[in-house]
Amino acid sequence: MAPRARDEIMVHDSIEAKGDEDIDMEDAPLDGNGGGRQSGAAGAPTEVDGNGDADADADIEADADGGPDTDGAVDGEGQAEDGEPTDTSTVRRGKGGGRGRWRNVEDPHKELRQLIDDTQRYLCAYKEDGEQICDPFQRIPRKNIMPEYHEVFSNPIAFSTVRQKLVKKEYTSFSQFVHDVAQIFRNAQVFNRPNSLIFKYSVRLLDIFKEKLQELINDGSIQAQDAELPDFGELPPVEDSPSPDPEDEEGEDEDEEEEEEEDDEDDDSDDEGGRRRGRRRGRTSKKDADDDDDYHKKRGRPPKVFTPTEARIHAILKGLRKPKNESGTLRVLHFERLPDKQLNKEYYQTIENPIALDQIKRNAKRKKYRNVDELLADLELMFGNALQYNEEGSDIYDDAVELQKVARQLVDLEKGKSDDAFRDEEGKLPLSEVQHNGETWKVGDWVHIRNMNDLQKPIVAQIYRLWQDEAGKKWINACWYYRPEQTVHRVSKRFYKNEVMKTGQYRDHLVDDIVDRCFVMFHTRCHKGRPRGFPADKEIHVCEARYNEEKYTFNRIKTWTSCLPDEIREKDYEMDLFDVPRKIKKEPTPIAHLLAPDARETDPLPKPNWGAKDAPPIIGGVHIRPREANHTQGYGHHHPPQQQQPHFVPSPAAVPVGHQHHLPTNPYVTQSFTPSAVPVHQPPRMPMAPTASNTAIPHANANANMYNPPRPIEVYHLRDDIDAAIPSEVREQYQTDDKGHVLFFTAPPLNRPHHGVAEENATLGHSVRYLADIKKHRAERERKRKERDEALERERAETVAREKEMREQRERELGAVAGQMLGNYFLGLQRGNEILEKELEPVRAEKAAWQAEKNAGKSRQQELLLQQ
């Protein structure tokens, strides 16, 4: 169905918001043979989904991890998604569409169920303005996605429940079906506001249902008493929703798409509720998001940045969902999933390499296709299997032929596009890798990112996306992992050394923010060894749980691969095993001293101390509130990683420096530094003056959440491009680090004890004779130094005089040569003039004679004129 209009704010969230809403997908209608079967994927008959509708969860945009739900989470109907009841009737292959048919069994309610099935399919297929308005009511939202819905309704129901009851043959009267349908629309009207689109759809569909019931009464299919709607009473009063910000309309589709992606993740992520709470608690505009007090709890998924190849594959798979047959049914529905192996063994005996669209989408999500030709090869195999198994002229055979043509056309179309055509609306060009500090960074790499709240504790993160913006800058999107001291927890909680917790924070950073490489190991492996080939000087962290920033809870991770990017979920790393597995106990929380001396179990949860917006908390908090069900004390033997560092060890810290994001004023750091400075995460080479106000001393009676700020930066270097501009002759005169950066210190060095004498020699003295003659020795040294200086001064003076005399002599010689050359030049000019004069004398005489003759002729002419 179309995206929900923005003027339709809901009380909580719609019943259907977590369902199968996808503008590119439609539910598969049930076969009309009176049962609960439909044609299966890859052109083979198969069992219908337990919900009775075509399962669209395998869609490339709806499956958060590209695989089946590994946690076995319970869906809205209380049935495990992969374990819903199926009918045991046998199927057989046949013509006329290749669909399986029910075995004839005497059933007194068969006609009743057929009538119910026809009626519910009529409602589900009803369209207005070309859209099936019943789509939002197809499935119940999962309890772990929308728990408040299940708190409101003890009997949640959707059309998938109706179809499931048909499969189980639970309907024995038509009035039961009427009650269920009325309950579906009633629940929608109770849970949603009257101005919401869902509410309006429920009212309209209820009217359509009443009209259909009247038709059934008129034609004698049912009795009037069977069509009576139950009386649920008046709807509870609600206030009208305020007008939403129109800017939010742009992000509505993206929000729903993200929720669909998360729907199939295992329960390890269920408690990261911050991602899903945005729409339940009312929406704020993007304009005001940065000013929201809840900014730090904002969650997200990695941005959808497709490489050109991924974008082509995505467009091809999306294009396959558009063709429909003569009856208006999507042709691709037959190919969604493979048939059940137990119910259709013949298919697997006939087809050597079975494959369905859900597997192809999963491969695409896992980035297994290097180009569109590899995708086309799998599509050709899928359609070829359908052509091989089904008889010519059947519906599935015809659909396979048509889709095969469409797939080839789509591949040719996508190949003709240039890579630049796949830049997104923000101008992002996806990258497979980036270069930084002489290293190559890819998706899945673990990194330390500059922490603007405490540069001594970089952010532990994993890269999910890489891209380049229009300005040529390279970016990463990374998932943050918090350290224990950055979380809020019970004071009795214990942690591994170097433990971190996965969060729902997926943040964008410039590649320049990467400080170093690190590694995070799952707690079940860290005691066995280290990643093979991982440098010994790099830090290794341990992860056991997810951290929910909204509820301040920890949830043990059951499946580590669910925490990793799609690209590396099926890749494992080799290990260099220890000779003997290492065992060690967890250690107490490093911020136990923050507990208030008068703390009580009834105290509210402490809040973390936030600093810069785009950084983890400066410090978390501890409490003694009762332990919740999902909390574990953490005592006993555990297996930490090899790389370990104690918390809060005094060492040079760094203050925030220039960053690509706007940073608010940090109340804990008052000293300002050059924006281009880059902190050096290593002890300075010169002792620095300690500042009493910045000394962090754990105190047993400290107030709750009292922050002990880190020591300010003591040594730093300039950015690489600025440092490279320093001439080598200047660089050699200053201290540098191991990479050649010139080091800058923020304070002068302290006076060393014993006046610079080494400590082991500080107690040594001089003899009496030496002390008695020391003045003579010093006077002698001074005399020799003076004589040497005078000799050097005389030598310099002589050199200057000699150079001056030589310079004057050369100037005289040059002057004489220049005068002679000028004299010869002018003399040559004079002689040339004399020669020219002699050569011109005959010419001038001849000219004078000619002029005289001319004048004489004129005189004669005048005389003749006068005589006449």
Short mmCIF file of C-alpha atoms in Angstrom, two decimals, residues 79-316:
data_model
loop_
_atom_site.label_atom_id
_atom_site.label_comp_id
_atom_site.label_asym_id
_atom_site.label_seq_id
_atom_site.Cartn_x
_atom_site.Cartn_y
_atom_site.Cartn_z
CA GLN A 79 3.27 -19.52 16.85
CA ALA A 80 6.93 -19.87 15.98
CA GLU A 81 7.34 -18.56 12.47
CA ASP A 82 9.25 -21.59 11.27
CA GLY A 83 7.14 -24.05 13.17
CA GLU A 84 3.56 -23.17 12.32
CA PRO A 85 1.12 -26.04 11.73
CA THR A 86 0.87 -27.51 8.29
CA ASP A 87 -1.60 -29.82 6.75
CA THR A 88 -0.36 -33.33 6.15
CA SER A 89 -2.41 -33.89 3.02
CA THR A 90 -0.42 -35.16 0.10
CA VAL A 91 0.08 -33.25 -3.13
CA ARG A 92 0.69 -34.30 -6.66
CA ARG A 93 1.94 -32.64 -9.76
CA GLY A 94 -0.53 -31.78 -12.48
CA LYS A 95 -1.49 -29.50 -15.31
CA GLY A 96 -3.46 -26.33 -15.29
CA GLY A 97 -0.98 -24.25 -13.35
CA GLY A 98 1.14 -26.95 -11.78
CA ARG A 99 -0.55 -26.41 -8.43
CA GLY A 100 -0.97 -29.08 -5.77
CA ARG A 101 -4.50 -30.23 -4.89
CA TRP A 102 -6.02 -31.47 -1.66
CA ARG A 103 -6.82 -35.14 -1.30
CA ASN A 104 -10.56 -35.64 -1.11
CA VAL A 105 -11.54 -36.27 2.50
CA GLU A 106 -15.07 -36.16 3.87
CA ASP A 107 -15.42 -32.91 5.78
CA PRO A 108 -18.78 -31.56 6.99
CA HIS A 109 -17.46 -27.97 7.22
CA LYS A 110 -15.60 -27.90 3.93
CA GLU A 111 -18.17 -25.72 2.16
CA LEU A 112 -18.32 -23.40 5.18
CA ARG A 113 -14.58 -22.91 5.13
CA GLN A 114 -14.68 -22.35 1.39
CA LEU A 115 -17.28 -19.62 1.89
CA ILE A 116 -15.18 -18.06 4.67
CA ASP A 117 -12.08 -18.27 2.50
CA ASP A 118 -13.86 -16.62 -0.43
CA THR A 119 -15.13 -13.84 1.83
CA GLN A 120 -11.80 -13.10 3.47
CA ARG A 121 -10.06 -13.11 0.09
CA TYR A 122 -12.70 -10.70 -1.20
CA LEU A 123 -11.90 -8.31 1.65
CA CYS A 124 -8.13 -8.72 1.24
CA ALA A 125 -8.34 -8.07 -2.50
CA TYR A 126 -10.60 -5.02 -2.22
CA LYS A 127 -8.95 -1.97 -3.79
CA GLU A 128 -9.51 1.75 -3.73
CA ASP A 129 -7.58 3.97 -6.12
CA GLY A 130 -5.67 0.89 -7.22
CA GLU A 131 -4.45 -0.01 -3.70
CA GLN A 132 -5.44 -2.94 -1.54
CA ILE A 133 -6.50 -1.16 1.61
CA CYS A 134 -6.63 -4.41 3.56
CA ASP A 135 -2.87 -4.96 3.35
CA PRO A 136 -2.18 -3.32 6.75
CA PHE A 137 -4.42 -5.85 8.51
CA GLN A 138 -2.71 -8.99 7.25
CA ARG A 139 -0.34 -9.75 10.16
CA ILE A 140 -0.07 -9.07 13.87
CA PRO A 141 2.93 -7.01 14.95
CA ARG A 142 5.53 -9.09 16.72
CA LYS A 143 5.59 -8.74 20.45
CA ASN A 144 9.28 -7.88 20.60
CA ILE A 145 8.73 -5.11 18.06
CA MET A 146 5.58 -3.55 19.55
CA PRO A 147 5.06 -4.85 23.09
CA GLU A 148 2.53 -2.14 23.95
CA TYR A 149 0.13 -3.50 21.35
CA HIS A 150 0.08 -6.86 23.13
CA GLU A 151 -0.36 -5.08 26.44
CA VAL A 152 -3.48 -3.37 25.12
CA PHE A 153 -5.04 -6.45 23.53
CA SER A 154 -5.18 -9.84 25.14
CA ASN A 155 -6.56 -11.30 21.92
CA PRO A 156 -4.52 -9.86 19.02
CA ILE A 157 -5.81 -10.95 15.66
CA ALA A 158 -5.23 -10.31 11.95
CA PHE A 159 -6.26 -11.88 8.65
CA SER A 160 -3.26 -14.19 8.93
CA THR A 161 -5.00 -15.58 12.03
CA VAL A 162 -8.15 -16.17 10.01
CA ARG A 163 -6.20 -18.04 7.35
CA GLN A 164 -4.42 -20.03 10.01
CA LYS A 165 -7.75 -21.08 11.50
CA LEU A 166 -8.82 -22.17 8.03
CA VAL A 167 -5.74 -24.34 7.75
CA LYS A 168 -6.41 -25.84 11.18
CA LYS A 169 -10.10 -26.25 10.32
CA GLU A 170 -11.18 -24.43 13.48
CA TYR A 171 -14.19 -22.62 12.02
CA THR A 172 -17.43 -24.51 12.62
CA SER A 173 -19.83 -21.61 12.06
CA PHE A 174 -19.86 -18.46 9.94
CA SER A 175 -20.56 -16.30 12.99
CA GLN A 176 -17.10 -17.16 14.36
CA PHE A 177 -15.56 -15.71 11.23
CA VAL A 178 -17.74 -12.58 11.49
CA HIS A 179 -16.61 -12.08 15.07
CA ASP A 180 -12.93 -12.39 14.11
CA VAL A 181 -13.20 -9.91 11.25
CA ALA A 182 -15.06 -7.43 13.42
CA GLN A 183 -12.40 -7.89 16.10
CA ILE A 184 -9.64 -7.06 13.61
CA PHE A 185 -11.22 -3.73 12.69
CA ARG A 186 -12.21 -2.99 16.28
CA ASN A 187 -8.62 -3.43 17.48
CA ALA A 188 -7.40 -1.11 14.74
CA GLN A 189 -9.87 1.58 15.79
CA VAL A 190 -8.99 1.27 19.48
CA PHE A 191 -5.23 1.37 18.93
CA ASN A 192 -5.08 4.12 16.29
CA ARG A 193 -6.26 7.69 16.27
CA PRO A 194 -9.43 8.57 14.29
CA ASN A 195 -7.49 10.75 11.84
CA SER A 196 -5.04 7.99 10.94
CA LEU A 197 -5.18 6.20 7.62
CA ILE A 198 -5.42 2.82 9.36
CA PHE A 199 -8.51 3.92 11.26
CA LYS A 200 -10.15 5.15 8.06
CA TYR A 201 -9.33 1.91 6.26
CA SER A 202 -10.86 -0.13 9.08
CA VAL A 203 -14.11 1.87 8.92
CA ARG A 204 -14.28 1.54 5.16
CA LEU A 205 -13.55 -2.19 5.20
CA LEU A 206 -16.15 -2.75 7.90
CA ASP A 207 -18.74 -1.12 5.62
CA ILE A 208 -17.60 -3.32 2.72
CA PHE A 209 -17.86 -6.35 5.00
CA LYS A 210 -21.42 -5.43 5.96
CA GLU A 211 -22.36 -5.09 2.29
CA LYS A 212 -20.82 -8.49 1.53
CA LEU A 213 -22.69 -10.08 4.42
CA GLN A 214 -25.95 -8.66 3.09
CA GLU A 215 -25.22 -10.18 -0.32
CA LEU A 216 -24.60 -13.58 1.30
CA ILE A 217 -27.89 -13.29 3.18
CA ASN A 218 -29.77 -12.34 0.03
CA ASP A 219 -28.44 -15.30 -1.97
CA GLY A 220 -29.12 -17.70 0.91
CA SER A 221 -25.50 -18.57 1.64
CA ILE A 222 -25.86 -17.63 5.33
CA GLN A 223 -28.62 -16.82 7.78
CA ALA A 224 -29.20 -13.33 9.12
CA GLN A 225 -28.22 -14.35 12.66
CA ASP A 226 -24.84 -15.55 11.33
CA ALA A 227 -24.11 -12.08 9.98
CA GLU A 228 -24.76 -10.17 13.21
CA LEU A 229 -21.74 -8.08 14.22
CA PRO A 230 -20.70 -8.25 17.89
CA ASP A 231 -21.29 -5.20 20.07
CA PHE A 232 -17.93 -4.09 21.47
CA GLY A 233 -19.29 -0.88 22.99
CA GLU A 234 -18.13 2.67 22.45
CA LEU A 235 -14.59 3.48 21.40
CA PRO A 236 -12.42 5.04 24.12
CA PRO A 237 -12.09 8.83 23.76
CA VAL A 238 -8.88 10.18 22.25
CA GLU A 239 -7.52 13.60 21.48
CA ASP A 240 -6.85 14.64 17.92
CA SER A 241 -3.25 14.46 16.86
CA PRO A 242 -1.32 17.69 16.30
CA SER A 243 -0.36 18.60 12.78
CA PRO A 244 2.95 17.00 11.95
CA ASP A 245 5.95 18.71 10.45
CA PRO A 246 5.78 18.35 6.66
CA GLU A 247 9.52 17.72 6.58
CA ASP A 248 8.90 14.31 8.14
CA GLU A 249 7.04 13.10 5.07
CA GLU A 250 10.31 12.50 3.28
CA GLY A 251 11.55 10.07 5.91
CA GLU A 252 8.35 8.06 6.38
CA ASP A 253 9.11 5.41 3.79
CA GLU A 254 12.64 5.02 5.09
CA ASP A 255 11.41 4.52 8.65
CA GLU A 256 8.99 1.79 7.63
CA GLU A 257 11.69 0.15 5.55
CA GLU A 258 14.09 0.11 8.50
CA GLU A 259 11.45 -1.44 10.73
CA GLU A 260 10.86 -4.19 8.19
CA GLU A 261 14.59 -4.88 8.08
CA GLU A 262 14.73 -5.26 11.85
CA ASP A 263 11.67 -7.48 11.98
CA ASP A 264 13.60 -10.63 11.12
CA GLU A 265 16.65 -10.05 13.31
CA ASP A 266 17.16 -12.42 16.19
CA ASP A 267 16.26 -11.49 19.73
CA ASP A 268 19.76 -10.23 20.39
CA SER A 269 18.62 -6.95 18.95
CA ASP A 270 15.13 -6.91 20.37
CA ASP A 271 16.10 -4.75 23.27
CA GLU A 272 17.66 -2.08 21.15
CA GLY A 273 14.31 -0.43 21.32
CA GLY A 274 15.55 3.03 20.59
CA ARG A 275 15.59 2.28 16.92
CA ARG A 276 11.94 1.44 16.85
CA ARG A 277 10.58 3.86 19.35
CA GLY A 278 10.63 6.91 17.09
CA ARG A 279 7.21 6.41 15.57
CA ARG A 280 5.59 5.00 18.70
CA ARG A 281 6.24 8.07 20.77
CA GLY A 282 5.43 10.70 18.25
CA ARG A 283 7.73 12.16 15.65
CA THR A 284 9.97 15.19 15.75
CA SER A 285 11.04 16.97 12.64
CA LYS A 286 14.51 16.57 11.21
CA LYS A 287 14.99 20.27 11.77
CA ASP A 288 14.58 19.88 15.51
CA ALA A 289 16.36 16.56 15.84
CA ASP A 290 19.70 18.08 16.76
CA ASP A 291 18.09 20.07 19.54
CA ASP A 292 16.34 17.09 21.03
CA ASP A 293 17.45 16.19 24.55
CA ASP A 294 17.26 12.59 23.45
CA TYR A 295 19.82 13.14 20.71
CA HIS A 296 22.35 10.75 22.19
CA LYS A 297 19.87 7.87 22.25
CA LYS A 298 19.12 8.14 18.55
CA ARG A 299 19.61 4.80 16.86
CA GLY A 300 19.74 3.77 13.30
CA ARG A 301 20.77 1.26 10.76
CA PRO A 302 23.71 1.68 8.42
CA PRO A 303 22.78 3.95 5.52
CA LYS A 304 21.76 2.19 2.33
CA VAL A 305 24.70 3.03 0.15
CA PHE A 306 24.73 0.63 -2.79
CA THR A 307 27.78 0.23 -4.97
CA PRO A 308 26.96 0.44 -8.69
CA THR A 309 26.90 -3.36 -8.92
CA GLU A 310 24.69 -3.69 -5.82
CA ALA A 311 22.34 -0.99 -7.15
CA ARG A 312 22.00 -2.84 -10.44
CA ILE A 313 21.25 -6.12 -8.67
CA HIS A 314 18.74 -4.40 -6.41
CA ALA A 315 16.98 -2.84 -9.42
CA ILE A 316 16.81 -6.19 -11.24
#
